[in-house]
Amino acid sequence: MSATPSADPTQAIRPHPDAAPEHWRRNLAVCMFGSFTTIVAMTLLLPFLPLYVEQLGVHDHAAIVQWSGAAYGATFLSAALVAPLWGRLADRYGRKLMLIRASLGMALAMALIGLAQDVWQLVGLRLLAGLLGGYASGSTVLIATQTPKDRSGWALGTLSSAIMAGSLVGPLIGGVLPPLIGIRWTFFGAGAVIFIAFLATLVLVREERRPLRVAKAGRPPGGWAGVPDKRPVAAMLLTGMLLMLANMSIEPIITVYVAQLVADPARVTVVAGLVMSAAALGSVLSAAHLGRLADRVGHWNVIIGCLAISAVLLVPQAFVTAGWQLVLLRFLMGLSLGGLLPCIASVIRHSVPEGVAGSMLGYSISAQYTGQVVGPLLGGFVGGHFGMPTVFLATCLLMAAGACWNWWAQRAIFESMYGAR
């Protein structure tokens, strides 16, 4: 009897099942704590970054804005460049070792940022944080490869919730701590908490190493050459980049868009903050549930459904007439987007051999960072030249195209596998 077309093709092209270590739940708990703390550390400087830049000797308003943007984006730029390298090293030397490196590196970088003496040092140390860090992406690799495959969607969704919660909590902590203990001590405190994550990773995380089979001719092919069927991975790289591009394209225009919806100028920043947080909150609440659903119905099916629902929800966002309407729609969109990143990681994990899983997940993370960088640039350009509602409608088309692309790719892979049966 042939399989039905609704089946998830990745379920059929998995590597041979391997026994999951008993300690995967403890690994998940430690990785959630470490990912949460490192993401908080990367984002807590948002509320006070311009103030810190000014303290470091920059006084012109335009220069403060430019240096603040450079300092904030530096970490994500360097992280995107090295993510595939760390993934490949994780395949070769172990995923736990990469987590130890990342947590210790981030703890050191945070403390050094608190000691910066000029703005050049600040930008350089933010670049260093991206180069040395990568705990959250490393956790994704570890959990994806050390968790039972029938629970990987739920586990990655839970981890994703912790990462997104860090993005929510970081700016809140950054708004509260500096007035109480000062900006420099805020960085020192962040470094201390990450050092605790380093100790927990060192002591508590257990990795079951599976030695790679070495052929007579030498090592097995690594990286992209080690993937037998590259179509699922290529589809997920494109989907991850598209997701972050579509999500971040809205960021540059939100405050200006809200100003057109809110009569009281004093409430603009409050409502804009709620709009920005609503999507993240929705994703935090839905990620684990959508991951569990994907374990039952297929990860690719959930990806297609989430992209399609998000495309539908973007249309009314272009025509809202009140701030609360935009907050509600962004929250609903966050609910639909929450399952995408865990499912993308699961599809990749199920589609590649064990020995190259880290490399491929590293490429996926780089693709997502690329979308995170390009999205705001495109959103700002489209909003400035064609109007802000156009950004929502154009993003809707991108998400719909992503859903259609994934449906076509899933069907094409299925037909190539079962068409002759």
Short mmCIF file of C-alpha atoms in Angstrom, two decimals:
data_model
loop_
_atom_site.label_atom_id
_atom_site.label_comp_id
_atom_site.label_asym_id
_atom_site.label_seq_id
_atom_site.Cartn_x
_atom_site.Cartn_y
_atom_site.Cartn_z
CA MET A 1 0.00 0.00 0.00
CA SER A 2 1.47 3.39 -0.99
CA ALA A 3 1.62 6.29 1.40
CA THR A 4 -0.91 9.08 1.14
CA PRO A 5 0.16 12.42 -0.36
CA SER A 6 -0.61 14.21 2.91
CA ALA A 7 2.26 12.41 4.66
CA ASP A 8 5.31 14.40 5.58
CA PRO A 9 8.08 13.30 3.16
CA THR A 10 10.72 13.95 5.80
CA GLN A 11 9.28 11.10 7.82
CA ALA A 12 10.28 8.73 5.02
CA ILE A 13 13.80 10.02 4.42
CA ARG A 14 14.96 10.03 8.02
CA PRO A 15 18.24 8.37 8.85
CA HIS A 16 18.04 5.09 10.66
CA PRO A 17 16.51 5.62 14.10
CA ASP A 18 18.99 5.86 16.91
CA ALA A 19 18.49 5.34 20.60
CA ALA A 20 17.87 8.64 22.36
CA PRO A 21 19.84 9.28 25.53
CA GLU A 22 17.85 9.24 28.74
CA HIS A 23 19.10 12.66 29.77
CA TRP A 24 17.55 14.64 26.91
CA ARG A 25 15.01 16.34 29.19
CA ARG A 26 17.76 17.63 31.47
CA ASN A 27 19.69 18.82 28.42
CA LEU A 28 16.57 20.67 27.30
CA ALA A 29 16.15 22.38 30.68
CA VAL A 30 19.79 23.56 30.76
CA CYS A 31 19.66 24.72 27.14
CA MET A 32 16.46 26.65 27.81
CA PHE A 33 18.10 28.46 30.75
CA GLY A 34 21.31 29.16 28.85
CA SER A 35 19.51 30.32 25.69
CA PHE A 36 17.19 32.55 27.70
CA THR A 37 20.04 34.23 29.58
CA THR A 38 22.22 34.78 26.51
CA ILE A 39 19.36 36.25 24.46
CA VAL A 40 18.47 38.52 27.40
CA ALA A 41 22.10 39.67 27.46
CA MET A 42 22.09 40.37 23.71
CA THR A 43 18.87 42.43 23.84
CA LEU A 44 18.87 44.13 27.26
CA LEU A 45 20.93 47.05 25.97
CA LEU A 46 18.17 48.20 23.58
CA PRO A 47 16.57 50.73 25.99
CA PHE A 48 19.84 52.33 27.10
CA LEU A 49 22.22 51.78 24.17
CA PRO A 50 22.03 55.42 22.97
CA LEU A 51 22.76 56.57 26.54
CA TYR A 52 25.80 54.31 26.74
CA VAL A 53 27.03 55.56 23.34
CA GLU A 54 26.71 59.11 24.65
CA GLN A 55 28.62 58.17 27.82
CA LEU A 56 31.42 56.87 25.62
CA GLY A 57 31.96 60.30 24.07
CA VAL A 58 29.48 60.64 21.16
CA HIS A 59 27.31 63.76 21.53
CA ASP A 60 25.87 64.55 18.08
CA HIS A 61 22.31 63.22 17.87
CA ALA A 62 22.67 61.73 14.37
CA ALA A 63 25.99 60.13 15.31
CA ILE A 64 24.45 58.61 18.46
CA VAL A 65 21.72 56.98 16.36
CA GLN A 66 24.19 55.67 13.79
CA TRP A 67 26.62 54.28 16.36
CA SER A 68 23.76 52.70 18.31
CA GLY A 69 22.54 50.92 15.18
CA ALA A 70 26.05 49.77 14.34
CA ALA A 71 26.67 48.47 17.85
CA TYR A 72 23.37 46.61 18.02
CA GLY A 73 23.62 45.04 14.57
CA ALA A 74 27.28 44.07 14.94
CA THR A 75 26.52 41.04 17.11
CA PHE A 76 23.98 39.60 14.69
CA LEU A 77 26.21 40.24 11.67
CA SER A 78 29.19 38.38 13.13
CA ALA A 79 26.93 35.61 14.49
CA ALA A 80 25.50 35.05 11.00
CA LEU A 81 28.99 34.73 9.52
CA VAL A 82 30.25 32.11 11.97
CA ALA A 83 27.08 30.03 12.56
CA PRO A 84 27.94 27.44 9.84
CA LEU A 85 31.49 27.16 11.22
CA TRP A 86 30.30 26.45 14.76
CA GLY A 87 27.77 23.95 13.38
CA ARG A 88 30.48 22.09 11.48
CA LEU A 89 32.80 22.06 14.50
CA ALA A 90 29.90 20.77 16.59
CA ASP A 91 29.54 17.83 14.20
CA ARG A 92 33.25 17.08 14.47
CA TYR A 93 34.08 17.77 18.12
CA GLY A 94 30.75 17.62 19.92
CA ARG A 95 27.73 19.88 20.49
CA LYS A 96 28.29 20.19 24.24
CA LEU A 97 31.78 21.58 23.64
CA MET A 98 30.31 24.32 21.45
CA LEU A 99 27.82 25.25 24.17
CA ILE A 100 30.64 25.47 26.72
CA ARG A 101 32.60 27.68 24.33
CA ALA A 102 29.60 29.91 23.60
CA SER A 103 28.52 30.43 27.21
CA LEU A 104 32.04 31.17 28.44
CA GLY A 105 32.66 33.45 25.46
CA MET A 106 29.42 35.37 25.99
CA ALA A 107 30.10 35.76 29.74
CA LEU A 108 33.51 37.22 28.93
CA ALA A 109 32.18 39.48 26.16
CA MET A 110 29.42 40.91 28.37
CA ALA A 111 31.88 41.76 31.12
CA LEU A 112 34.24 43.41 28.62
CA ILE A 113 31.41 45.50 27.12
CA GLY A 114 30.90 46.90 30.62
CA LEU A 115 34.55 48.00 30.55
CA ALA A 116 34.43 49.73 27.14
CA GLN A 117 36.13 53.13 27.07
CA ASP A 118 35.03 54.44 23.67
CA VAL A 119 32.44 53.68 21.02
CA TRP A 120 34.91 51.82 18.79
CA GLN A 121 35.56 49.38 21.60
CA LEU A 122 31.80 48.97 22.09
CA VAL A 123 31.23 48.02 18.45
CA GLY A 124 34.28 45.76 18.44
CA LEU A 125 33.14 43.97 21.59
CA ARG A 126 29.64 43.55 20.19
CA LEU A 127 31.25 41.92 17.14
CA LEU A 128 33.25 39.73 19.52
CA ALA A 129 30.03 38.72 21.32
CA GLY A 130 28.60 37.49 18.03
CA LEU A 131 31.79 35.62 17.13
CA LEU A 132 32.16 33.93 20.52
CA GLY A 133 28.46 33.44 21.21
CA GLY A 134 25.87 31.31 19.50
CA TYR A 135 24.55 29.50 22.57
CA ALA A 136 20.94 29.57 21.37
CA SER A 137 21.84 28.23 17.92
CA GLY A 138 24.14 25.64 19.48
CA SER A 139 21.31 24.56 21.77
CA THR A 140 19.11 24.07 18.73
CA VAL A 141 21.73 21.75 17.23
CA LEU A 142 22.15 19.79 20.48
CA ILE A 143 18.43 19.39 21.15
CA ALA A 144 17.69 18.52 17.51
CA THR A 145 20.27 15.75 17.48
CA GLN A 146 19.97 14.41 21.06
CA THR A 147 16.17 14.30 21.38
CA PRO A 148 13.97 11.38 20.26
CA LYS A 149 12.84 12.20 16.76
CA ASP A 150 9.17 11.73 17.58
CA ARG A 151 9.54 14.42 20.29
CA SER A 152 11.85 16.79 18.43
CA GLY A 153 9.07 19.17 17.37
CA TRP A 154 7.87 19.63 20.95
CA ALA A 155 11.41 19.93 22.34
CA LEU A 156 12.51 22.48 19.74
CA GLY A 157 9.26 24.39 20.21
CA THR A 158 9.86 24.56 23.96
CA LEU A 159 13.43 25.73 23.39
CA SER A 160 12.15 28.31 20.90
CA SER A 161 9.74 29.61 23.53
CA ALA A 162 12.67 30.21 25.91
CA ILE A 163 14.61 32.02 23.18
CA MET A 164 11.68 34.28 22.30
CA ALA A 165 10.96 34.88 25.98
CA GLY A 166 14.54 36.14 26.27
CA SER A 167 13.85 38.61 23.46
CA LEU A 168 10.81 39.84 25.37
CA VAL A 169 12.38 40.04 28.82
CA GLY A 170 15.75 41.47 27.74
CA PRO A 171 14.54 45.01 26.93
CA LEU A 172 12.40 45.01 30.09
CA ILE A 173 15.41 44.20 32.26
CA GLY A 174 17.44 46.75 30.32
CA GLY A 175 14.88 49.39 31.21
CA VAL A 176 14.85 48.56 34.94
CA LEU A 177 18.43 47.72 35.96
CA PRO A 178 20.54 50.69 34.71
CA PRO A 179 18.73 53.28 36.88
CA LEU A 180 19.26 50.98 39.90
CA ILE A 181 22.84 49.72 39.46
CA GLY A 182 24.23 51.64 36.47
CA ILE A 183 24.85 50.67 32.86
CA ARG A 184 28.26 49.08 33.38
CA TRP A 185 27.09 46.94 36.31
CA THR A 186 24.14 45.81 34.19
CA PHE A 187 26.61 44.27 31.75
CA PHE A 188 28.62 42.76 34.61
CA GLY A 189 25.43 41.21 36.01
CA ALA A 190 24.51 39.78 32.60
CA GLY A 191 27.98 38.24 32.32
CA ALA A 192 27.65 36.69 35.78
CA VAL A 193 24.30 35.07 34.94
CA ILE A 194 25.69 33.67 31.69
CA PHE A 195 28.65 32.29 33.65
CA ILE A 196 26.12 30.35 35.74
CA ALA A 197 24.74 28.96 32.47
CA PHE A 198 28.31 27.98 31.55
CA LEU A 199 28.70 26.05 34.81
CA ALA A 200 25.32 24.34 34.35
CA THR A 201 26.26 23.34 30.81
CA LEU A 202 29.65 22.04 31.90
CA VAL A 203 28.26 19.93 34.75
CA LEU A 204 24.74 18.90 33.72
CA VAL A 205 24.60 18.52 29.94
CA ARG A 206 25.26 15.02 28.66
CA GLU A 207 25.91 14.32 25.01
CA GLU A 208 25.82 10.88 23.48
CA ARG A 209 28.53 10.95 20.87
CA ARG A 210 27.96 8.79 17.82
CA PRO A 211 31.24 8.14 16.03
CA LEU A 212 31.18 8.79 12.32
CA ARG A 213 31.85 5.80 10.12
CA VAL A 214 35.05 6.42 8.21
CA ALA A 215 35.19 4.95 4.74
CA LYS A 216 38.30 3.28 3.41
CA ALA A 217 38.98 6.22 1.17
CA GLY A 218 38.96 8.59 4.13
CA ARG A 219 36.41 10.65 5.98
CA PRO A 220 32.79 10.66 4.86
CA PRO A 221 31.77 13.78 2.96
CA GLY A 222 30.89 16.63 5.27
CA GLY A 223 28.85 19.79 4.93
CA TRP A 224 26.61 20.20 1.91
CA ALA A 225 28.30 17.30 0.08
CA GLY A 226 27.19 14.96 2.86
CA VAL A 227 23.46 15.54 2.25
CA PRO A 228 22.00 12.86 -0.09
CA ASP A 229 18.80 14.77 -0.97
CA LYS A 230 19.40 18.50 -0.81
CA ARG A 231 15.85 19.62 -1.69
CA PRO A 232 14.34 19.59 1.82
CA VAL A 233 17.31 21.48 3.25
CA ALA A 234 17.25 24.05 0.44
CA ALA A 235 13.53 24.58 1.00
CA MET A 236 14.07 25.11 4.74
CA LEU A 237 16.94 27.55 4.21
CA LEU A 238 14.73 29.63 1.94
CA THR A 239 11.78 29.36 4.32
CA GLY A 240 13.83 30.46 7.34
CA MET A 241 15.20 33.47 5.50
CA LEU A 242 11.73 34.35 4.20
CA LEU A 243 10.20 34.04 7.66
CA MET A 244 12.66 36.44 9.30
CA LEU A 245 12.57 38.81 6.35
CA ALA A 246 8.78 38.98 6.47
CA ASN A 247 8.69 39.30 10.25
CA MET A 248 11.37 42.02 10.47
CA SER A 249 10.16 44.03 7.47
CA ILE A 250 7.47 45.53 9.69
CA GLU A 251 9.83 46.72 12.46
CA PRO A 252 11.05 50.02 10.91
CA ILE A 253 7.55 51.34 10.26
CA ILE A 254 5.65 50.24 13.38
CA THR A 255 6.14 53.42 15.43
CA VAL A 256 5.31 55.70 12.50
CA TYR A 257 2.32 53.54 11.58
CA VAL A 258 1.02 53.57 15.14
CA ALA A 259 1.34 57.37 15.22
CA GLN A 260 -1.30 57.49 12.47
CA LEU A 261 -3.67 55.32 14.54
CA VAL A 262 -3.29 56.86 18.01
CA ALA A 263 -4.62 60.35 18.64
CA ASP A 264 -2.58 61.03 21.81
CA PRO A 265 1.14 61.49 20.93
CA ALA A 266 2.09 60.49 24.48
CA ARG A 267 0.66 57.01 23.91
CA VAL A 268 2.42 56.30 20.61
CA THR A 269 5.52 54.67 22.09
CA VAL A 270 3.45 52.62 24.54
CA VAL A 271 1.21 51.24 21.81
CA ALA A 272 4.20 50.68 19.51
CA GLY A 273 5.88 48.68 22.25
CA LEU A 274 2.75 46.57 22.69
CA VAL A 275 2.59 45.95 18.95
CA MET A 276 6.24 44.84 18.88
CA SER A 277 5.79 42.58 21.90
CA ALA A 278 2.45 41.08 20.86
CA ALA A 279 3.89 38.90 18.08
CA ALA A 280 6.72 37.66 20.29
CA LEU A 281 4.29 36.85 23.10
CA GLY A 282 2.05 34.92 20.73
CA SER A 283 5.04 32.92 19.48
CA VAL A 284 6.15 32.12 23.04
CA LEU A 285 2.69 30.76 23.85
CA SER A 286 2.26 28.69 20.70
CA ALA A 287 5.71 27.31 19.87
CA ALA A 288 5.62 24.18 22.05
CA HIS A 289 2.00 23.39 21.13
CA LEU A 290 2.63 23.71 17.41
CA GLY A 291 5.77 21.62 17.80
CA ARG A 292 3.74 18.87 19.46
CA LEU A 293 1.15 19.12 16.67
CA ALA A 294 3.92 18.83 14.07
CA ASP A 295 5.18 15.64 15.70
CA ARG A 296 1.73 14.15 14.98
CA VAL A 297 0.74 15.56 11.58
CA GLY A 298 4.12 16.28 10.00
CA HIS A 299 6.45 19.25 10.37
CA TRP A 300 6.17 20.30 6.75
CA ASN A 301 2.37 20.40 6.94
CA VAL A 302 2.54 22.75 9.94
CA ILE A 303 5.01 25.00 8.10
CA ILE A 304 2.66 25.32 5.13
CA GLY A 305 -0.34 26.00 7.36
CA CYS A 306 1.48 28.59 9.50
CA LEU A 307 2.74 30.49 6.45
CA ALA A 308 -0.73 30.53 4.90
CA ILE A 309 -2.45 31.74 8.09
CA SER A 310 0.18 34.46 8.56
CA ALA A 311 -0.38 35.66 5.00
CA VAL A 312 -4.12 35.97 5.66
CA LEU A 313 -3.55 37.87 8.92
CA LEU A 314 -1.27 40.41 7.24
CA VAL A 315 -4.04 41.75 4.97
CA PRO A 316 -6.20 43.38 7.68
CA GLN A 317 -3.08 44.87 9.28
CA ALA A 318 -2.83 47.18 6.28
CA PHE A 319 -6.33 48.56 6.93
CA VAL A 320 -6.61 48.85 10.73
CA THR A 321 -8.12 52.02 12.17
CA ALA A 322 -7.10 51.71 15.84
CA GLY A 323 -4.00 50.69 17.76
CA TRP A 324 -5.70 47.84 19.63
CA GLN A 325 -6.65 46.21 16.34
CA LEU A 326 -3.00 46.11 15.27
CA VAL A 327 -1.94 44.70 18.66
CA LEU A 328 -4.54 41.93 18.38
CA LEU A 329 -3.61 41.03 14.81
CA ARG A 330 0.10 40.95 15.61
CA PHE A 331 -0.60 38.67 18.58
CA LEU A 332 -2.59 36.29 16.36
CA MET A 333 0.18 36.38 13.80
CA GLY A 334 2.67 35.53 16.54
CA LEU A 335 0.56 32.50 17.43
CA SER A 336 0.77 31.30 13.85
CA LEU A 337 4.49 32.00 13.48
CA GLY A 338 5.54 30.29 16.70
CA GLY A 339 5.81 26.83 15.17
CA LEU A 340 7.86 27.74 12.12
CA LEU A 341 11.43 27.83 13.43
CA PRO A 342 11.12 24.58 15.44
CA CYS A 343 9.55 22.84 12.44
CA ILE A 344 12.26 24.13 10.10
CA ALA A 345 14.91 22.69 12.41
CA SER A 346 13.01 19.40 12.65
CA VAL A 347 12.70 19.01 8.87
CA ILE A 348 16.44 19.60 8.48
CA ARG A 349 17.26 17.18 11.28
CA HIS A 350 15.06 14.46 9.73
CA SER A 351 16.46 15.04 6.23
CA VAL A 352 20.22 14.83 6.74
CA PRO A 353 22.68 12.27 8.12
CA GLU A 354 23.67 12.61 11.77
CA GLY A 355 27.22 13.66 10.91
CA VAL A 356 26.22 16.84 9.06
CA ALA A 357 23.19 17.91 11.11
CA GLY A 358 25.10 20.65 12.91
CA SER A 359 26.48 22.09 9.68
CA MET A 360 23.06 22.22 8.02
CA LEU A 361 21.39 23.76 11.08
CA GLY A 362 24.21 26.31 11.15
CA TYR A 363 23.45 27.25 7.53
CA SER A 364 19.79 27.54 8.49
CA ILE A 365 20.62 29.96 11.30
CA SER A 366 22.76 32.06 8.93
CA ALA A 367 19.87 32.19 6.47
CA GLN A 368 17.57 33.41 9.23
CA TYR A 369 20.06 36.10 10.26
CA THR A 370 20.24 37.17 6.62
CA GLY A 371 16.47 37.66 6.58
CA GLN A 372 16.72 39.53 9.88
CA VAL A 373 19.19 41.99 8.33
CA VAL A 374 17.53 42.38 4.92
CA GLY A 375 13.93 42.57 6.23
CA PRO A 376 14.16 45.98 7.94
CA LEU A 377 16.03 47.44 4.96
CA LEU A 378 13.34 46.31 2.52
CA GLY A 379 10.52 47.29 4.85
CA GLY A 380 11.91 50.78 5.32
CA PHE A 381 12.43 51.22 1.57
CA VAL A 382 8.95 50.00 0.59
CA GLY A 383 7.26 51.95 3.39
CA GLY A 384 9.11 55.16 2.51
CA HIS A 385 8.44 54.98 -1.24
CA PHE A 386 5.08 53.22 -1.55
CA GLY A 387 3.33 53.77 1.78
CA MET A 388 3.20 51.77 4.98
CA PRO A 389 0.13 49.63 4.14
CA THR A 390 2.10 48.38 1.12
CA VAL A 391 4.66 46.81 3.47
CA PHE A 392 1.97 44.60 5.02
CA LEU A 393 0.53 43.63 1.64
CA ALA A 394 3.95 42.90 0.14
CA THR A 395 4.84 40.81 3.18
CA CYS A 396 1.54 38.95 2.74
CA LEU A 397 2.56 38.04 -0.80
CA LEU A 398 5.94 36.79 0.43
CA MET A 399 4.35 34.57 3.08
CA ALA A 400 1.79 33.22 0.58
CA ALA A 401 4.59 32.52 -1.90
CA GLY A 402 6.46 30.69 0.86
CA ALA A 403 3.43 28.52 1.60
CA CYS A 404 3.01 27.67 -2.09
CA TRP A 405 6.72 26.95 -2.48
CA ASN A 406 6.74 24.57 0.48
CA TRP A 407 3.58 22.81 -0.74
CA TRP A 408 5.16 22.33 -4.15
CA ALA A 409 8.49 21.19 -2.70
CA GLN A 410 6.80 18.71 -0.35
CA ARG A 411 4.72 17.27 -3.19
CA ALA A 412 7.68 17.09 -5.58
CA ILE A 413 9.77 15.18 -3.05
CA PHE A 414 6.90 12.82 -2.29
CA GLU A 415 6.25 12.12 -5.97
CA SER A 416 9.93 11.44 -6.65
CA MET A 417 9.94 8.94 -3.78
CA TYR A 418 6.62 7.19 -4.35
CA GLY A 419 5.61 8.08 -7.91
CA ALA A 420 6.83 4.81 -9.33
CA ARG A 421 5.02 2.68 -6.71
#
